[in-house]
Amino acid sequence: MTCARIPTKYGDFQLCYYTNTLDKKEHLAFYMGDVSEADDVLVRIHSECFTGDVLGSRRCDCGEQLDRSLQMIANQGAGVLVYLRQEGRGIGLLQKLRAYNLQDQGHDTVDANLLLGHGADERSYSLAARILEDIGVKSVLLMTNNPLKISALEAEGIKVNKRVPLEAPVNSDNESYLLTKVQRMDHLLQFAPPSKPIKQRAL
Ligand SMILES: [Zn+2]
């Protein structure tokens, strides 16, 4: 619909507002530099996490990943962050907070979602692909630890030339969450293998 200049601590970005016919959400693109008709564009597909992105929650690594991806784009001088409004791996903020309570009772992040009647991950990347097409990105270097995100984008016709790891610091509040992502959601993080007690891994 429109784009506007947003100055950040990493430099000036353009924030572009999208509407769509699939949901009523306000998906966004936040980009820097010449990315239209470009190959090997540094791209982050970030799903909204109010608690992590805005409040700085230490329960997950979203806020750190958001910040680091913007920093990496700025270092490169060009890149796109697509901000998808699919809170809590697609289950919404209310259900995510309920899932947090289940996690505090001992369930991991996957089981908590399942207990609430949701899938482990209900996110979709088709709108992200349409946004990248609209911007005119020809191929991407995807900042992610999630191989499923790469295959989902490729299935939507986006050429992913390389994965760029995006690791956030581990702390006592997010380590079990991150380990679950590795063990149950196929995420690629520099963690100890599952057989090794988490406390022994090198930070
Ligand atoms: Zn998060």
CSV table of C-alpha atoms and ligand atoms in Angstrom, one decimal:
chain,number,residue,atom,x,y,z
A,1,MET,CA,0.0,0.0,0.0
A,2,THR,CA,2.8,2.4,1.0
A,3,CYS,CA,6.3,2.6,2.3
A,4,ALA,CA,7.9,5.1,4.6
A,5,ARG,CA,11.4,5.8,5.9
A,6,ILE,CA,12.2,4.5,9.4
A,7,PRO,CA,15.5,5.7,10.8
A,8,THR,CA,16.9,3.1,13.3
A,9,LYS,CA,20.1,2.7,15.3
A,10,TYR,CA,21.4,0.7,12.4
A,11,GLY,CA,20.5,3.2,9.7
A,12,ASP,CA,17.6,4.1,7.5
A,13,PHE,CA,15.1,1.4,6.5
A,14,GLN,CA,11.9,1.6,4.5
A,15,LEU,CA,8.8,0.1,6.1
A,16,CYS,CA,6.2,-1.2,3.6
A,17,TYR,CA,2.7,-2.0,4.5
A,18,TYR,CA,0.9,-4.8,2.8
A,19,THR,CA,-2.8,-5.8,2.6
A,20,ASN,CA,-3.9,-9.2,1.4
A,21,THR,CA,-7.0,-11.3,0.7
A,22,LEU,CA,-6.0,-14.3,2.7
A,23,ASP,CA,-6.2,-12.9,6.2
A,24,LYS,CA,-6.9,-9.5,7.8
A,25,LYS,CA,-3.4,-9.0,9.2
A,26,GLU,CA,-1.0,-6.2,8.5
A,27,HIS,CA,2.1,-7.9,7.2
A,28,LEU,CA,5.2,-5.8,6.7
A,29,ALA,CA,8.5,-5.5,4.8
A,30,PHE,CA,11.3,-3.6,6.4
A,31,TYR,CA,14.2,-3.2,3.9
A,32,MET,CA,17.4,-1.3,3.3
A,33,GLY,CA,19.4,-0.7,0.1
A,34,ASP,CA,18.9,-1.9,-3.5
A,35,VAL,CA,17.0,-5.2,-3.2
A,36,SER,CA,14.8,-5.0,-6.3
A,37,GLU,CA,15.9,-7.2,-9.1
A,38,ALA,CA,18.9,-8.3,-6.9
A,39,ASP,CA,20.3,-11.7,-6.4
A,40,ASP,CA,21.5,-13.1,-3.0
A,41,VAL,CA,19.6,-10.6,-1.0
A,42,LEU,CA,20.0,-11.1,2.8
A,43,VAL,CA,16.4,-11.9,4.0
A,44,ARG,CA,14.9,-12.6,7.4
A,45,ILE,CA,11.3,-13.9,7.6
A,46,HIS,CA,10.3,-13.0,11.1
A,47,SER,CA,7.1,-14.1,12.7
A,48,GLU,CA,5.6,-11.6,15.2
A,49,CYS,CA,6.4,-12.3,18.8
A,50,PHE,CA,5.0,-9.5,21.0
A,51,THR,CA,6.6,-10.8,24.1
A,52,GLY,CA,10.0,-11.3,22.6
A,53,ASP,CA,10.1,-8.5,20.0
A,54,VAL,CA,8.5,-5.7,22.1
A,55,LEU,CA,8.8,-6.7,25.7
A,56,GLY,CA,12.2,-8.3,25.5
A,57,SER,CA,11.0,-11.6,27.0
A,58,ARG,CA,13.8,-14.1,27.7
A,59,ARG,CA,11.5,-17.1,27.2
A,60,CYS,CA,12.4,-17.2,23.5
A,61,ASP,CA,15.1,-15.9,21.1
A,62,CYS,CA,12.8,-13.8,18.9
A,63,GLY,CA,13.8,-10.3,20.1
A,64,GLU,CA,17.5,-11.2,19.7
A,65,GLN,CA,17.0,-12.7,16.3
A,66,LEU,CA,15.0,-9.6,15.1
A,67,ASP,CA,17.8,-7.3,16.4
A,68,ARG,CA,20.6,-9.3,14.9
A,69,SER,CA,19.0,-9.7,11.6
A,70,LEU,CA,18.5,-5.9,11.2
A,71,GLN,CA,22.1,-5.4,12.3
A,72,MET,CA,23.3,-8.0,9.6
A,73,ILE,CA,21.2,-6.3,6.9
A,74,ALA,CA,22.7,-2.9,7.9
A,75,ASN,CA,26.3,-4.4,7.9
A,76,GLN,CA,25.6,-5.7,4.4
A,77,GLY,CA,24.0,-2.3,3.3
A,78,ALA,CA,21.0,-4.1,1.9
A,79,GLY,CA,18.4,-6.7,2.8
A,80,VAL,CA,14.8,-7.4,3.7
A,81,LEU,CA,13.1,-8.3,6.9
A,82,VAL,CA,9.6,-9.6,6.3
A,83,TYR,CA,7.5,-9.3,9.4
A,84,LEU,CA,4.6,-11.7,9.4
A,85,ARG,CA,1.8,-11.3,11.9
A,86,GLN,CA,1.6,-14.9,13.1
A,87,GLU,CA,2.2,-14.6,16.8
A,88,GLY,CA,3.1,-17.7,18.8
A,89,ARG,CA,3.9,-19.9,15.8
A,90,GLY,CA,0.5,-19.0,14.4
A,91,ILE,CA,-1.7,-19.7,17.5
A,92,GLY,CA,-2.1,-16.0,18.6
A,93,LEU,CA,-1.1,-14.2,21.7
A,94,LEU,CA,-3.9,-15.5,24.0
A,95,GLN,CA,-3.1,-19.2,23.2
A,96,LYS,CA,0.6,-18.5,23.5
A,97,LEU,CA,0.2,-17.1,27.0
A,98,ARG,CA,-1.9,-20.2,27.9
A,99,ALA,CA,0.9,-22.4,26.4
A,100,TYR,CA,3.5,-20.5,28.5
A,101,ASN,CA,1.5,-21.5,31.6
A,102,LEU,CA,1.5,-25.2,30.5
A,103,GLN,CA,5.3,-24.9,30.0
A,104,ASP,CA,5.6,-23.6,33.5
A,105,GLN,CA,3.9,-26.8,34.6
A,106,GLY,CA,6.5,-28.9,32.8
A,107,HIS,CA,5.4,-29.3,29.3
A,108,ASP,CA,7.7,-28.4,26.4
A,109,THR,CA,6.7,-25.8,23.8
A,110,VAL,CA,5.5,-28.4,21.3
A,111,ASP,CA,3.4,-30.4,23.8
A,112,ALA,CA,1.9,-27.2,25.2
A,113,ASN,CA,0.6,-26.3,21.8
A,114,LEU,CA,-0.7,-29.8,21.1
A,115,LEU,CA,-2.5,-29.8,24.5
A,116,LEU,CA,-4.3,-26.6,23.5
A,117,GLY,CA,-5.5,-28.3,20.4
A,118,HIS,CA,-3.1,-26.6,18.0
A,119,GLY,CA,-0.4,-27.9,15.7
A,120,ALA,CA,3.2,-27.6,16.9
A,121,ASP,CA,3.7,-25.0,14.2
A,122,GLU,CA,0.8,-23.3,12.3
A,123,ARG,CA,2.8,-20.7,10.5
A,124,SER,CA,2.6,-20.2,6.7
A,125,TYR,CA,5.2,-18.5,4.5
A,126,SER,CA,3.1,-18.0,1.4
A,127,LEU,CA,2.5,-14.4,2.1
A,128,ALA,CA,6.2,-13.8,2.8
A,129,ALA,CA,6.9,-15.3,-0.7
A,130,ARG,CA,4.4,-12.9,-2.3
A,131,ILE,CA,6.0,-10.0,-0.5
A,132,LEU,CA,9.5,-10.9,-1.7
A,133,GLU,CA,8.1,-11.2,-5.2
A,134,ASP,CA,6.5,-7.8,-4.9
A,135,ILE,CA,9.7,-6.3,-3.8
A,136,GLY,CA,11.4,-8.0,-6.8
A,137,VAL,CA,14.0,-10.0,-4.9
A,138,LYS,CA,15.4,-12.6,-7.4
A,139,SER,CA,17.2,-14.9,-4.9
A,140,VAL,CA,17.8,-14.9,-1.2
A,141,LEU,CA,20.3,-15.7,1.5
A,142,LEU,CA,18.0,-16.7,4.3
A,143,MET,CA,18.8,-15.8,7.9
A,144,THR,CA,17.3,-18.7,9.8
A,145,ASN,CA,17.9,-21.8,11.9
A,146,ASN,CA,14.8,-23.5,10.6
A,147,PRO,CA,15.2,-25.7,7.6
A,148,LEU,CA,11.4,-26.1,7.3
A,149,LYS,CA,11.3,-22.3,6.5
A,150,ILE,CA,13.7,-22.8,3.6
A,151,SER,CA,11.7,-25.7,2.1
A,152,ALA,CA,8.4,-23.8,2.6
A,153,LEU,CA,9.8,-20.7,0.8
A,154,GLU,CA,11.2,-22.8,-2.0
A,155,ALA,CA,7.9,-24.5,-2.4
A,156,GLU,CA,6.4,-21.1,-2.9
A,157,GLY,CA,8.8,-20.4,-5.7
A,158,ILE,CA,11.5,-18.4,-3.9
A,159,LYS,CA,15.1,-19.2,-4.8
A,160,VAL,CA,17.1,-19.7,-1.5
A,161,ASN,CA,20.8,-19.8,-2.4
A,162,LYS,CA,22.2,-20.2,1.2
A,163,ARG,CA,21.2,-20.4,4.8
A,164,VAL,CA,22.8,-17.8,7.1
A,165,PRO,CA,22.7,-19.0,10.8
A,166,LEU,CA,21.1,-16.6,13.2
A,167,GLU,CA,21.9,-17.6,16.7
A,168,ALA,CA,20.9,-15.8,19.9
A,169,PRO,CA,22.6,-16.1,23.3
A,170,VAL,CA,21.3,-18.9,25.5
A,171,ASN,CA,20.1,-18.1,28.9
A,172,SER,CA,18.4,-20.0,31.8
A,173,ASP,CA,15.0,-18.9,30.7
A,174,ASN,CA,15.2,-19.9,27.0
A,175,GLU,CA,17.6,-23.0,27.0
A,176,SER,CA,14.9,-25.6,27.3
A,177,TYR,CA,12.8,-23.8,24.6
A,178,LEU,CA,15.8,-23.7,22.3
A,179,LEU,CA,16.6,-27.3,23.0
A,180,THR,CA,13.1,-28.3,22.1
A,181,LYS,CA,13.4,-26.5,18.9
A,182,VAL,CA,16.5,-28.5,18.1
A,183,GLN,CA,15.2,-31.9,19.3
A,184,ARG,CA,11.6,-31.7,18.1
A,185,MET,CA,11.4,-29.0,15.4
A,186,ASP,CA,14.6,-29.8,13.5
A,187,HIS,CA,16.2,-26.4,14.1
A,188,LEU,CA,19.9,-26.1,13.5
A,189,LEU,CA,21.6,-24.6,16.5
A,190,GLN,CA,25.1,-25.0,17.9
A,191,PHE,CA,23.8,-27.1,20.8
A,192,ALA,CA,25.1,-30.2,22.4
A,193,PRO,CA,23.7,-33.3,20.9
A,194,PRO,CA,20.4,-34.4,22.5
A,195,SER,CA,22.1,-37.3,24.4
A,196,LYS,CA,24.4,-34.9,26.2
A,197,PRO,CA,23.1,-33.1,29.2
A,198,ILE,CA,22.3,-29.5,28.3
A,199,LYS,CA,24.3,-28.1,31.2
A,200,GLN,CA,27.6,-29.5,29.8
A,201,ARG,CA,27.4,-27.8,26.4
A,202,ALA,CA,29.7,-24.9,25.7
A,203,LEU,CA,28.0,-21.6,25.5
B,1,ZN,ZN,9.3,-15.3,20.7
